[in-house]
Amino acid sequence: DSIKVFAPGTVANVACGFDVIGLALDAPGDEMILRRSSEPGIRITAIHGADLPLETSRNVAGVAVQALLQKYDQPDIGIEIEIFKKIHPGSGIGSSAASSAGAVVGVNHLLGEPFTKKQLVRFAMEGERLACGSAHADNVAPAILGGFTLVRSYRPLDITTLHTPEHLWVTVIHPQIEVKTSDAREILKQKVLMTDAIRQWGNVGALVAGLYQDDYELISRSLEDVIVEPIRSILIPAFHELKLKCKEAGALGGGISGSGPSVFMLSKGEENARKVAATMDSVYAPLGVDYKIYVSQI
Ligand code: HSE
């Protein structure tokens, strides 16, 4: 009556797809142990590796499971959750999403899989609402469904998974400074210029086409964000130098991971992804900021 869950980190937005595109990483990821308990209700018994609230209604995993149990509608269910955080809160690699997603996947398993994965996304979104005030799905969807995901619409919720080319890799650098998603959303403009919108939806469409056609050059040309990155990039040390040097080292392209401060770069093949990791290291080593670098196949 217990289960151990691996909850992967995720890269939201993937440059042009603000709030709609996301991808799942191999590392970092949280681990969670979920248990059935004879005492009704949800209890977060411990959180290792981060200072986060244990109180169910203030914890993203607690709130996500609450949403699930409300729908399940059997008031005597008791759940205990123990969380081992490996993804730092405020990293831009979907820390809150991993907790929410891992919790609902685990509880669904303990209950005998009454809900589909897409239903689980909806419950996990409640965790995101608590974490940053907006129930975006571009981290929780890839955390639950894997690979690349696309949110076509929020109302009604319409989410689909996307094909991933066989040799697509991602390198992520996490500078150890905290950027709160709520702050990084507040600084954005609420209106966009038509010329920027045209460029952005051209890129989103072409990124999806590139994924399906295994066309790495098209993917490369599409990794451009003219709406959000110009505003948020000021929060990230050496962002433009990092991007430029990674592209010179062979990256297809990249941008801010989620709301930052992490930065991701896509590459064709593991060798390029590792070269990009070394380049990230050489750009950040002199800065005096602590950082971690992760390489994953998507
Ligand atoms: N799409 C969200 C944002 C993801 O960029 O604000 C946050 O992780």
PDB file of C-alpha atoms and ligand atoms in Angstrom:
ATOM      1  CA  ASP A   1       0.000   0.000   0.000  1.00  0.00           C
ATOM      2  CA  SER A   2       2.819   2.390  -0.777  1.00  0.00           C
ATOM      3  CA  ILE A   3       4.523   3.601  -3.920  1.00  0.00           C
ATOM      4  CA  LYS A   4       7.746   5.432  -4.760  1.00  0.00           C
ATOM      5  CA  VAL A   5       7.403   7.956  -7.580  1.00  0.00           C
ATOM      6  CA  PHE A   6      10.045   9.724  -9.669  1.00  0.00           C
ATOM      7  CA  ALA A   7       8.744  13.180 -10.603  1.00  0.00           C
ATOM      8  CA  PRO A   8      10.822  14.715 -13.396  1.00  0.00           C
ATOM      9  CA  GLY A   9      11.882  18.301 -13.795  1.00  0.00           C
ATOM     10  CA  THR A  10      10.453  20.018 -16.870  1.00  0.00           C
ATOM     11  CA  VAL A  11      11.292  22.858 -19.231  1.00  0.00           C
ATOM     12  CA  ALA A  12       8.224  25.022 -19.836  1.00  0.00           C
ATOM     13  CA  ASN A  13       7.726  27.406 -22.765  1.00  0.00           C
ATOM     14  CA  VAL A  14      10.605  25.932 -24.865  1.00  0.00           C
ATOM     15  CA  ALA A  15      11.357  29.440 -26.197  1.00  0.00           C
ATOM     16  CA  CYS A  16       8.371  30.365 -28.394  1.00  0.00           C
ATOM     17  CA  GLY A  17       5.601  28.427 -26.596  1.00  0.00           C
ATOM     18  CA  PHE A  18       4.892  30.542 -23.511  1.00  0.00           C
ATOM     19  CA  ASP A  19       2.405  28.685 -21.278  1.00  0.00           C
ATOM     20  CA  VAL A  20       1.671  26.081 -23.971  1.00  0.00           C
ATOM     21  CA  ILE A  21       4.754  23.936 -24.753  1.00  0.00           C
ATOM     22  CA  GLY A  22       6.809  21.908 -22.267  1.00  0.00           C
ATOM     23  CA  LEU A  23       9.209  18.981 -22.163  1.00  0.00           C
ATOM     24  CA  ALA A  24      10.249  16.454 -19.499  1.00  0.00           C
ATOM     25  CA  LEU A  25      13.835  15.919 -18.302  1.00  0.00           C
ATOM     26  CA  ASP A  26      15.605  12.761 -17.088  1.00  0.00           C
ATOM     27  CA  ALA A  27      17.306  14.828 -14.376  1.00  0.00           C
ATOM     28  CA  PRO A  28      16.872  16.483 -12.018  1.00  0.00           C
ATOM     29  CA  GLY A  29      13.733  14.919 -10.560  1.00  0.00           C
ATOM     30  CA  ASP A  30      12.077  14.634  -7.154  1.00  0.00           C
ATOM     31  CA  GLU A  31      11.309  11.389  -5.389  1.00  0.00           C
ATOM     32  CA  MET A  32       8.154  10.861  -3.403  1.00  0.00           C
ATOM     33  CA  ILE A  33       6.823   8.033  -1.287  1.00  0.00           C
ATOM     34  CA  LEU A  34       3.040   7.823  -1.003  1.00  0.00           C
ATOM     35  CA  ARG A  35       1.195   5.534   1.382  1.00  0.00           C
ATOM     36  CA  ARG A  36      -2.412   4.642   2.092  1.00  0.00           C
ATOM     37  CA  SER A  37      -3.314   5.305   5.710  1.00  0.00           C
ATOM     38  CA  SER A  38      -6.281   4.202   7.789  1.00  0.00           C
ATOM     39  CA  GLU A  39      -6.701   7.761   9.066  1.00  0.00           C
ATOM     40  CA  PRO A  40      -8.794   9.771   6.554  1.00  0.00           C
ATOM     41  CA  GLY A  41      -7.259  12.911   5.034  1.00  0.00           C
ATOM     42  CA  ILE A  42      -3.995  13.961   3.412  1.00  0.00           C
ATOM     43  CA  ARG A  43      -0.810  14.337   5.455  1.00  0.00           C
ATOM     44  CA  ILE A  44       2.570  15.579   4.195  1.00  0.00           C
ATOM     45  CA  THR A  45       4.752  13.701   6.677  1.00  0.00           C
ATOM     46  CA  ALA A  46       8.150  15.143   5.681  1.00  0.00           C
ATOM     47  CA  ILE A  47       9.873  17.207   3.001  1.00  0.00           C
ATOM     48  CA  HIS A  48      13.588  16.510   2.670  1.00  0.00           C
ATOM     49  CA  GLY A  49      15.865  18.955   0.843  1.00  0.00           C
ATOM     50  CA  ALA A  50      13.708  22.101   0.872  1.00  0.00           C
ATOM     51  CA  ASP A  51      11.989  24.344   3.355  1.00  0.00           C
ATOM     52  CA  LEU A  52       8.374  24.098   2.220  1.00  0.00           C
ATOM     53  CA  PRO A  53       5.051  24.075   4.106  1.00  0.00           C
ATOM     54  CA  LEU A  54       3.820  20.706   5.416  1.00  0.00           C
ATOM     55  CA  GLU A  55       0.285  21.974   5.851  1.00  0.00           C
ATOM     56  CA  THR A  56      -1.844  20.296   3.150  1.00  0.00           C
ATOM     57  CA  SER A  57      -3.686  23.398   2.001  1.00  0.00           C
ATOM     58  CA  ARG A  58      -0.408  25.331   1.638  1.00  0.00           C
ATOM     59  CA  ASN A  59       1.554  22.572  -0.085  1.00  0.00           C
ATOM     60  CA  VAL A  60       1.272  22.095  -3.865  1.00  0.00           C
ATOM     61  CA  ALA A  61       1.256  18.290  -3.584  1.00  0.00           C
ATOM     62  CA  GLY A  62      -1.385  18.517  -0.863  1.00  0.00           C
ATOM     63  CA  VAL A  63      -3.617  20.783  -2.907  1.00  0.00           C
ATOM     64  CA  ALA A  64      -3.260  18.669  -6.055  1.00  0.00           C
ATOM     65  CA  VAL A  65      -4.209  15.488  -4.151  1.00  0.00           C
ATOM     66  CA  GLN A  66      -7.083  17.355  -2.506  1.00  0.00           C
ATOM     67  CA  ALA A  67      -8.438  18.182  -5.990  1.00  0.00           C
ATOM     68  CA  LEU A  68      -8.137  14.508  -6.976  1.00  0.00           C
ATOM     69  CA  LEU A  69      -9.836  13.174  -3.834  1.00  0.00           C
ATOM     70  CA  GLN A  70     -12.644  15.702  -4.159  1.00  0.00           C
ATOM     71  CA  LYS A  71     -13.444  14.225  -7.565  1.00  0.00           C
ATOM     72  CA  TYR A  72     -12.976  10.643  -6.282  1.00  0.00           C
ATOM     73  CA  ASP A  73     -15.545  11.409  -3.653  1.00  0.00           C
ATOM     74  CA  GLN A  74     -14.795   8.777  -1.003  1.00  0.00           C
ATOM     75  CA  PRO A  75     -14.252  10.739   2.207  1.00  0.00           C
ATOM     76  CA  ASP A  76     -12.577   7.938   4.183  1.00  0.00           C
ATOM     77  CA  ILE A  77      -9.402   7.819   2.039  1.00  0.00           C
ATOM     78  CA  GLY A  78      -6.182   8.492   3.958  1.00  0.00           C
ATOM     79  CA  ILE A  79      -2.931   9.412   2.186  1.00  0.00           C
ATOM     80  CA  GLU A  80       0.557  10.110   3.536  1.00  0.00           C
ATOM     81  CA  ILE A  81       3.135  11.854   1.357  1.00  0.00           C
ATOM     82  CA  GLU A  82       6.880  12.054   1.951  1.00  0.00           C
ATOM     83  CA  ILE A  83       8.817  14.260  -0.479  1.00  0.00           C
ATOM     84  CA  PHE A  84      12.513  14.194  -1.353  1.00  0.00           C
ATOM     85  CA  LYS A  85      13.101  17.485  -3.203  1.00  0.00           C
ATOM     86  CA  LYS A  86      15.916  17.417  -5.724  1.00  0.00           C
ATOM     87  CA  ILE A  87      14.561  20.284  -7.842  1.00  0.00           C
ATOM     88  CA  HIS A  88      15.038  23.616  -6.116  1.00  0.00           C
ATOM     89  CA  PRO A  89      11.981  25.835  -5.752  1.00  0.00           C
ATOM     90  CA  GLY A  90      12.375  28.930  -7.954  1.00  0.00           C
ATOM     91  CA  SER A  91      14.725  27.146 -10.374  1.00  0.00           C
ATOM     92  CA  GLY A  92      12.597  27.331 -13.518  1.00  0.00           C
ATOM     93  CA  ILE A  93      12.717  23.553 -13.931  1.00  0.00           C
ATOM     94  CA  GLY A  94       9.234  22.872 -12.685  1.00  0.00           C
ATOM     95  CA  SER A  95       9.847  22.276  -8.984  1.00  0.00           C
ATOM     96  CA  SER A  96       6.257  22.840  -7.893  1.00  0.00           C
ATOM     97  CA  ALA A  97       4.966  20.940 -10.923  1.00  0.00           C
ATOM     98  CA  ALA A  98       7.068  17.890 -10.040  1.00  0.00           C
ATOM     99  CA  SER A  99       5.570  17.760  -6.544  1.00  0.00           C
ATOM    100  CA  SER A 100       2.003  18.212  -7.812  1.00  0.00           C
ATOM    101  CA  ALA A 101       2.418  15.794 -10.700  1.00  0.00           C
ATOM    102  CA  GLY A 102       4.221  13.119  -8.687  1.00  0.00           C
ATOM    103  CA  ALA A 103       1.613  13.274  -5.941  1.00  0.00           C
ATOM    104  CA  VAL A 104      -1.419  12.791  -8.179  1.00  0.00           C
ATOM    105  CA  VAL A 105       0.268  10.043 -10.218  1.00  0.00           C
ATOM    106  CA  GLY A 106       1.149   8.229  -6.981  1.00  0.00           C
ATOM    107  CA  VAL A 107      -2.292   8.574  -5.408  1.00  0.00           C
ATOM    108  CA  ASN A 108      -3.982   7.512  -8.644  1.00  0.00           C
ATOM    109  CA  HIS A 109      -1.882   4.345  -8.575  1.00  0.00           C
ATOM    110  CA  LEU A 110      -2.730   3.645  -4.911  1.00  0.00           C
ATOM    111  CA  LEU A 111      -6.443   3.977  -5.729  1.00  0.00           C
ATOM    112  CA  GLY A 112      -6.233   1.535  -8.665  1.00  0.00           C
ATOM    113  CA  GLU A 113      -5.893   4.067 -11.513  1.00  0.00           C
ATOM    114  CA  PRO A 114      -9.422   5.574 -11.531  1.00  0.00           C
ATOM    115  CA  PHE A 115      -8.289   8.648 -13.518  1.00  0.00           C
ATOM    116  CA  THR A 116      -6.648   9.088 -16.924  1.00  0.00           C
ATOM    117  CA  LYS A 117      -3.328  10.911 -17.228  1.00  0.00           C
ATOM    118  CA  LYS A 118      -5.060  13.914 -18.763  1.00  0.00           C
ATOM    119  CA  GLN A 119      -7.433  14.099 -15.784  1.00  0.00           C
ATOM    120  CA  LEU A 120      -4.392  13.997 -13.516  1.00  0.00           C
ATOM    121  CA  VAL A 121      -2.983  17.045 -15.327  1.00  0.00           C
ATOM    122  CA  ARG A 122      -6.068  19.007 -14.322  1.00  0.00           C
ATOM    123  CA  PHE A 123      -5.623  18.089 -10.623  1.00  0.00           C
ATOM    124  CA  ALA A 124      -1.904  18.904 -10.720  1.00  0.00           C
ATOM    125  CA  MET A 125      -2.698  22.328 -12.203  1.00  0.00           C
ATOM    126  CA  GLU A 126      -4.305  23.214  -8.871  1.00  0.00           C
ATOM    127  CA  GLY A 127      -0.834  22.885  -7.334  1.00  0.00           C
ATOM    128  CA  GLU A 128       0.452  25.399  -9.887  1.00  0.00           C
ATOM    129  CA  ARG A 129      -2.370  27.764  -9.042  1.00  0.00           C
ATOM    130  CA  LEU A 130      -1.255  27.680  -5.405  1.00  0.00           C
ATOM    131  CA  ALA A 131       2.439  28.022  -6.300  1.00  0.00           C
ATOM    132  CA  CYS A 132       2.255  31.083  -8.521  1.00  0.00           C
ATOM    133  CA  GLY A 133      -1.339  32.238  -8.850  1.00  0.00           C
ATOM    134  CA  SER A 134      -1.780  30.836 -12.349  1.00  0.00           C
ATOM    135  CA  ALA A 135      -2.899  27.287 -13.146  1.00  0.00           C
ATOM    136  CA  HIS A 136      -0.624  26.868 -16.144  1.00  0.00           C
ATOM    137  CA  ALA A 137      -0.106  23.313 -17.432  1.00  0.00           C
ATOM    138  CA  ASP A 138       3.125  23.552 -19.404  1.00  0.00           C
ATOM    139  CA  ASN A 139       5.153  21.953 -16.579  1.00  0.00           C
ATOM    140  CA  VAL A 140       2.630  19.501 -15.102  1.00  0.00           C
ATOM    141  CA  ALA A 141       1.573  18.124 -18.514  1.00  0.00           C
ATOM    142  CA  PRO A 142       5.075  16.973 -19.574  1.00  0.00           C
ATOM    143  CA  ALA A 143       5.824  15.815 -15.995  1.00  0.00           C
ATOM    144  CA  ILE A 144       2.817  13.458 -16.204  1.00  0.00           C
ATOM    145  CA  LEU A 145       2.695  12.605 -19.914  1.00  0.00           C
ATOM    146  CA  GLY A 146       6.452  12.652 -20.720  1.00  0.00           C
ATOM    147  CA  GLY A 147       8.296  14.024 -23.764  1.00  0.00           C
ATOM    148  CA  PHE A 148       6.961  17.181 -25.388  1.00  0.00           C
ATOM    149  CA  THR A 149       3.424  18.388 -24.667  1.00  0.00           C
ATOM    150  CA  LEU A 150       1.299  21.183 -26.108  1.00  0.00           C
ATOM    151  CA  VAL A 151      -1.646  22.942 -24.481  1.00  0.00           C
ATOM    152  CA  ARG A 152      -3.884  23.893 -27.397  1.00  0.00           C
ATOM    153  CA  SER A 153      -6.441  25.503 -25.088  1.00  0.00           C
ATOM    154  CA  TYR A 154      -6.955  26.154 -21.385  1.00  0.00           C
ATOM    155  CA  ARG A 155     -10.712  26.626 -21.650  1.00  0.00           C
ATOM    156  CA  PRO A 156     -11.668  23.953 -22.332  1.00  0.00           C
ATOM    157  CA  LEU A 157      -8.457  22.168 -21.356  1.00  0.00           C
ATOM    158  CA  ASP A 158      -7.079  20.514 -24.486  1.00  0.00           C
ATOM    159  CA  ILE A 159      -3.628  18.954 -24.173  1.00  0.00           C
ATOM    160  CA  THR A 160      -1.744  16.784 -26.610  1.00  0.00           C
ATOM    161  CA  THR A 161       1.627  15.068 -26.636  1.00  0.00           C
ATOM    162  CA  LEU A 162       4.047  15.760 -29.490  1.00  0.00           C
ATOM    163  CA  HIS A 163       6.477  13.524 -31.350  1.00  0.00           C
ATOM    164  CA  THR A 164      10.109  13.795 -30.250  1.00  0.00           C
ATOM    165  CA  PRO A 165      12.902  13.230 -32.785  1.00  0.00           C
ATOM    166  CA  GLU A 166      15.149  10.329 -31.790  1.00  0.00           C
ATOM    167  CA  HIS A 167      18.359  12.338 -31.358  1.00  0.00           C
ATOM    168  CA  LEU A 168      16.996  15.371 -29.540  1.00  0.00           C
ATOM    169  CA  TRP A 169      18.831  16.191 -26.294  1.00  0.00           C
ATOM    170  CA  VAL A 170      18.523  19.016 -23.828  1.00  0.00           C
ATOM    171  CA  THR A 171      21.134  20.679 -21.639  1.00  0.00           C
ATOM    172  CA  VAL A 172      19.972  22.787 -18.691  1.00  0.00           C
ATOM    173  CA  ILE A 173      22.008  25.116 -16.505  1.00  0.00           C
ATOM    174  CA  HIS A 174      20.540  26.085 -13.166  1.00  0.00           C
ATOM    175  CA  PRO A 175      22.186  29.159 -11.657  1.00  0.00           C
ATOM    176  CA  GLN A 176      21.523  28.866  -7.922  1.00  0.00           C
ATOM    177  CA  ILE A 177      19.601  32.097  -7.557  1.00  0.00           C
ATOM    178  CA  GLU A 178      15.865  32.068  -6.947  1.00  0.00           C
ATOM    179  CA  VAL A 179      13.393  33.663  -9.352  1.00  0.00           C
ATOM    180  CA  LYS A 180       9.792  33.432  -8.185  1.00  0.00           C
ATOM    181  CA  THR A 181       7.454  32.504 -11.021  1.00  0.00           C
ATOM    182  CA  SER A 182       4.873  34.971  -9.711  1.00  0.00           C
ATOM    183  CA  ASP A 183       7.449  37.799  -9.967  1.00  0.00           C
ATOM    184  CA  ALA A 184       8.614  36.666 -13.397  1.00  0.00           C
ATOM    185  CA  ARG A 185       4.982  36.719 -14.578  1.00  0.00           C
ATOM    186  CA  GLU A 186       4.223  40.090 -13.075  1.00  0.00           C
ATOM    187  CA  ILE A 187       6.882  41.880 -15.109  1.00  0.00           C
ATOM    188  CA  LEU A 188       5.380  40.688 -18.414  1.00  0.00           C
ATOM    189  CA  LYS A 189       3.266  42.975 -20.562  1.00  0.00           C
ATOM    190  CA  GLN A 190      -0.375  41.974 -20.923  1.00  0.00           C
ATOM    191  CA  LYS A 191      -0.546  43.017 -24.573  1.00  0.00           C
ATOM    192  CA  VAL A 192       1.622  41.993 -27.488  1.00  0.00           C
ATOM    193  CA  LEU A 193       2.270  43.701 -30.802  1.00  0.00           C
ATOM    194  CA  MET A 194       0.711  42.109 -33.863  1.00  0.00           C
ATOM    195  CA  THR A 195       4.149  41.932 -35.544  1.00  0.00           C
ATOM    196  CA  ASP A 196       5.549  40.015 -32.534  1.00  0.00           C
ATOM    197  CA  ALA A 197       2.504  37.736 -32.397  1.00  0.00           C
ATOM    198  CA  ILE A 198       2.926  36.826 -36.062  1.00  0.00           C
ATOM    199  CA  ARG A 199       6.585  35.958 -35.525  1.00  0.00           C
ATOM    200  CA  GLN A 200       5.789  33.955 -32.388  1.00  0.00           C
ATOM    201  CA  TRP A 201       3.006  31.802 -33.817  1.00  0.00           C
ATOM    202  CA  GLY A 202       5.097  31.195 -36.919  1.00  0.00           C
ATOM    203  CA  ASN A 203       7.787  29.825 -34.625  1.00  0.00           C
ATOM    204  CA  VAL A 204       5.370  27.705 -32.554  1.00  0.00           C
ATOM    205  CA  GLY A 205       3.894  26.119 -35.663  1.00  0.00           C
ATOM    206  CA  ALA A 206       7.314  25.499 -37.178  1.00  0.00           C
ATOM    207  CA  LEU A 207       8.696  24.027 -33.939  1.00  0.00           C
ATOM    208  CA  VAL A 208       5.877  21.481 -33.939  1.00  0.00           C
ATOM    209  CA  ALA A 209       6.443  20.767 -37.643  1.00  0.00           C
ATOM    210  CA  GLY A 210      10.176  20.385 -36.977  1.00  0.00           C
ATOM    211  CA  LEU A 211       9.516  17.857 -34.195  1.00  0.00           C
ATOM    212  CA  TYR A 212       7.256  15.771 -36.428  1.00  0.00           C
ATOM    213  CA  GLN A 213       9.538  15.935 -39.476  1.00  0.00           C
ATOM    214  CA  ASP A 214      12.703  15.212 -37.442  1.00  0.00           C
ATOM    215  CA  ASP A 215      13.949  18.436 -39.040  1.00  0.00           C
ATOM    216  CA  TYR A 216      16.621  19.687 -36.643  1.00  0.00           C
ATOM    217  CA  GLU A 217      17.324  22.790 -38.746  1.00  0.00           C
ATOM    218  CA  LEU A 218      13.682  23.842 -38.645  1.00  0.00           C
ATOM    219  CA  ILE A 219      13.637  23.223 -34.878  1.00  0.00           C
ATOM    220  CA  SER A 220      16.737  25.380 -34.610  1.00  0.00           C
ATOM    221  CA  ARG A 221      15.207  28.291 -36.557  1.00  0.00           C
ATOM    222  CA  SER A 222      12.011  28.079 -34.478  1.00  0.00           C
ATOM    223  CA  LEU A 223      13.688  28.375 -31.070  1.00  0.00           C
ATOM    224  CA  GLU A 224      13.085  32.106 -30.851  1.00  0.00           C
ATOM    225  CA  ASP A 225      10.948  34.034 -28.360  1.00  0.00           C
ATOM    226  CA  VAL A 226      10.271  37.670 -29.242  1.00  0.00           C
ATOM    227  CA  ILE A 227       7.645  38.221 -26.536  1.00  0.00           C
ATOM    228  CA  VAL A 228       8.788  36.950 -23.121  1.00  0.00           C
ATOM    229  CA  GLU A 229      12.559  36.471 -23.341  1.00  0.00           C
ATOM    230  CA  PRO A 230      13.416  40.152 -24.009  1.00  0.00           C
ATOM    231  CA  ILE A 231      11.749  41.033 -20.692  1.00  0.00           C
ATOM    232  CA  ARG A 232      12.794  38.103 -18.489  1.00  0.00           C
ATOM    233  CA  SER A 233      16.372  37.699 -19.716  1.00  0.00           C
ATOM    234  CA  ILE A 234      17.496  40.661 -17.588  1.00  0.00           C
ATOM    235  CA  LEU A 235      16.972  38.420 -14.513  1.00  0.00           C
ATOM    236  CA  ILE A 236      19.576  35.884 -15.687  1.00  0.00           C
ATOM    237  CA  PRO A 237      23.347  36.449 -15.353  1.00  0.00           C
ATOM    238  CA  ALA A 238      25.201  36.423 -18.722  1.00  0.00           C
ATOM    239  CA  PHE A 239      22.109  35.208 -20.592  1.00  0.00           C
ATOM    240  CA  HIS A 240      23.002  36.548 -24.031  1.00  0.00           C
ATOM    241  CA  GLU A 241      26.637  35.437 -23.876  1.00  0.00           C
ATOM    242  CA  LEU A 242      25.508  31.995 -22.723  1.00  0.00           C
ATOM    243  CA  LYS A 243      23.077  31.635 -25.608  1.00  0.00           C
ATOM    244  CA  LEU A 244      25.556  32.842 -28.195  1.00  0.00           C
ATOM    245  CA  LYS A 245      28.407  30.602 -27.006  1.00  0.00           C
ATOM    246  CA  CYS A 246      26.133  27.538 -26.784  1.00  0.00           C
ATOM    247  CA  LYS A 247      24.973  28.062 -30.347  1.00  0.00           C
ATOM    248  CA  GLU A 248      28.598  28.436 -31.464  1.00  0.00           C
ATOM    249  CA  ALA A 249      29.301  25.138 -29.662  1.00  0.00           C
ATOM    250  CA  GLY A 250      26.638  23.407 -31.754  1.00  0.00           C
ATOM    251  CA  ALA A 251      23.356  23.882 -29.873  1.00  0.00           C
ATOM    252  CA  LEU A 252      20.254  24.093 -32.062  1.00  0.00           C
ATOM    253  CA  GLY A 253      19.034  26.941 -29.865  1.00  0.00           C
ATOM    254  CA  GLY A 254      17.279  27.483 -26.580  1.00  0.00           C
ATOM    255  CA  GLY A 255      16.201  30.103 -24.107  1.00  0.00           C
ATOM    256  CA  ILE A 256      14.928  30.582 -20.583  1.00  0.00           C
ATOM    257  CA  SER A 257      13.626  27.426 -18.920  1.00  0.00           C
ATOM    258  CA  GLY A 258      10.154  28.255 -17.629  1.00  0.00           C
ATOM    259  CA  SER A 259      10.276  31.488 -15.712  1.00  0.00           C
ATOM    260  CA  GLY A 260      14.043  31.190 -15.106  1.00  0.00           C
ATOM    261  CA  PRO A 261      16.737  31.512 -13.919  1.00  0.00           C
ATOM    262  CA  SER A 262      17.569  28.150 -15.571  1.00  0.00           C
ATOM    263  CA  VAL A 263      18.465  28.212 -19.251  1.00  0.00           C
ATOM    264  CA  PHE A 264      17.966  25.273 -21.639  1.00  0.00           C
ATOM    265  CA  MET A 265      19.576  24.419 -24.951  1.00  0.00           C
ATOM    266  CA  LEU A 266      18.458  21.713 -27.388  1.00  0.00           C
ATOM    267  CA  SER A 267      21.043  19.742 -29.357  1.00  0.00           C
ATOM    268  CA  LYS A 268      21.146  16.999 -31.935  1.00  0.00           C
ATOM    269  CA  GLY A 269      22.871  14.037 -30.291  1.00  0.00           C
ATOM    270  CA  GLU A 270      24.512  13.426 -26.939  1.00  0.00           C
ATOM    271  CA  GLU A 271      27.958  14.607 -28.028  1.00  0.00           C
ATOM    272  CA  ASN A 272      26.656  18.075 -28.890  1.00  0.00           C
ATOM    273  CA  ALA A 273      24.587  18.224 -25.703  1.00  0.00           C
ATOM    274  CA  ARG A 274      27.727  17.489 -23.663  1.00  0.00           C
ATOM    275  CA  LYS A 275      29.734  20.111 -25.605  1.00  0.00           C
ATOM    276  CA  VAL A 276      27.001  22.600 -24.763  1.00  0.00           C
ATOM    277  CA  ALA A 277      27.262  21.580 -21.092  1.00  0.00           C
ATOM    278  CA  ALA A 278      31.016  22.271 -21.177  1.00  0.00           C
ATOM    279  CA  THR A 279      30.372  25.644 -22.819  1.00  0.00           C
ATOM    280  CA  MET A 280      27.803  26.568 -20.168  1.00  0.00           C
ATOM    281  CA  ASP A 281      30.369  25.630 -17.566  1.00  0.00           C
ATOM    282  CA  SER A 282      33.047  27.847 -19.159  1.00  0.00           C
ATOM    283  CA  VAL A 283      30.674  30.840 -19.312  1.00  0.00           C
ATOM    284  CA  TYR A 284      29.470  30.468 -15.717  1.00  0.00           C
ATOM    285  CA  ALA A 285      32.677  29.366 -13.945  1.00  0.00           C
ATOM    286  CA  PRO A 286      34.163  32.917 -13.825  1.00  0.00           C
ATOM    287  CA  LEU A 287      30.909  34.569 -12.668  1.00  0.00           C
ATOM    288  CA  GLY A 288      31.060  33.570  -9.012  1.00  0.00           C
ATOM    289  CA  VAL A 289      27.484  32.221  -9.094  1.00  0.00           C
ATOM    290  CA  ASP A 290      26.898  28.598  -8.037  1.00  0.00           C
ATOM    291  CA  TYR A 291      25.224  26.502 -10.708  1.00  0.00           C
ATOM    292  CA  LYS A 292      24.364  22.957 -11.759  1.00  0.00           C
ATOM    293  CA  ILE A 293      24.225  21.533 -15.268  1.00  0.00           C
ATOM    294  CA  TYR A 294      22.022  18.625 -16.419  1.00  0.00           C
ATOM    295  CA  VAL A 295      21.998  16.698 -19.702  1.00  0.00           C
ATOM    296  CA  SER A 296      18.956  14.622 -20.756  1.00  0.00           C
ATOM    297  CA  GLN A 297      17.677  12.831 -23.808  1.00  0.00           C
ATOM    298  CA  ILE A 298      14.104  13.959 -24.428  1.00  0.00           C
TER     299      ILE A 298
HETATM  300  N1  HSE B   1       4.825  29.116 -18.487  1.00  0.00           N
HETATM  301  C1  HSE B   1       5.165  29.459 -17.140  1.00  0.00           C
HETATM  302  C2  HSE B   1       5.896  30.783 -17.136  1.00  0.00           C
HETATM  303  C3  HSE B   1       6.038  28.381 -16.586  1.00  0.00           C
HETATM  304  O1  HSE B   1       6.783  30.943 -17.959  1.00  0.00           O
HETATM  305  O2  HSE B   1       5.570  31.646 -16.331  1.00  0.00           O
HETATM  306  C4  HSE B   1       6.528  28.642 -15.210  1.00  0.00           C
HETATM  307  O3  HSE B   1       7.365  27.576 -14.819  1.00  0.00           O
END
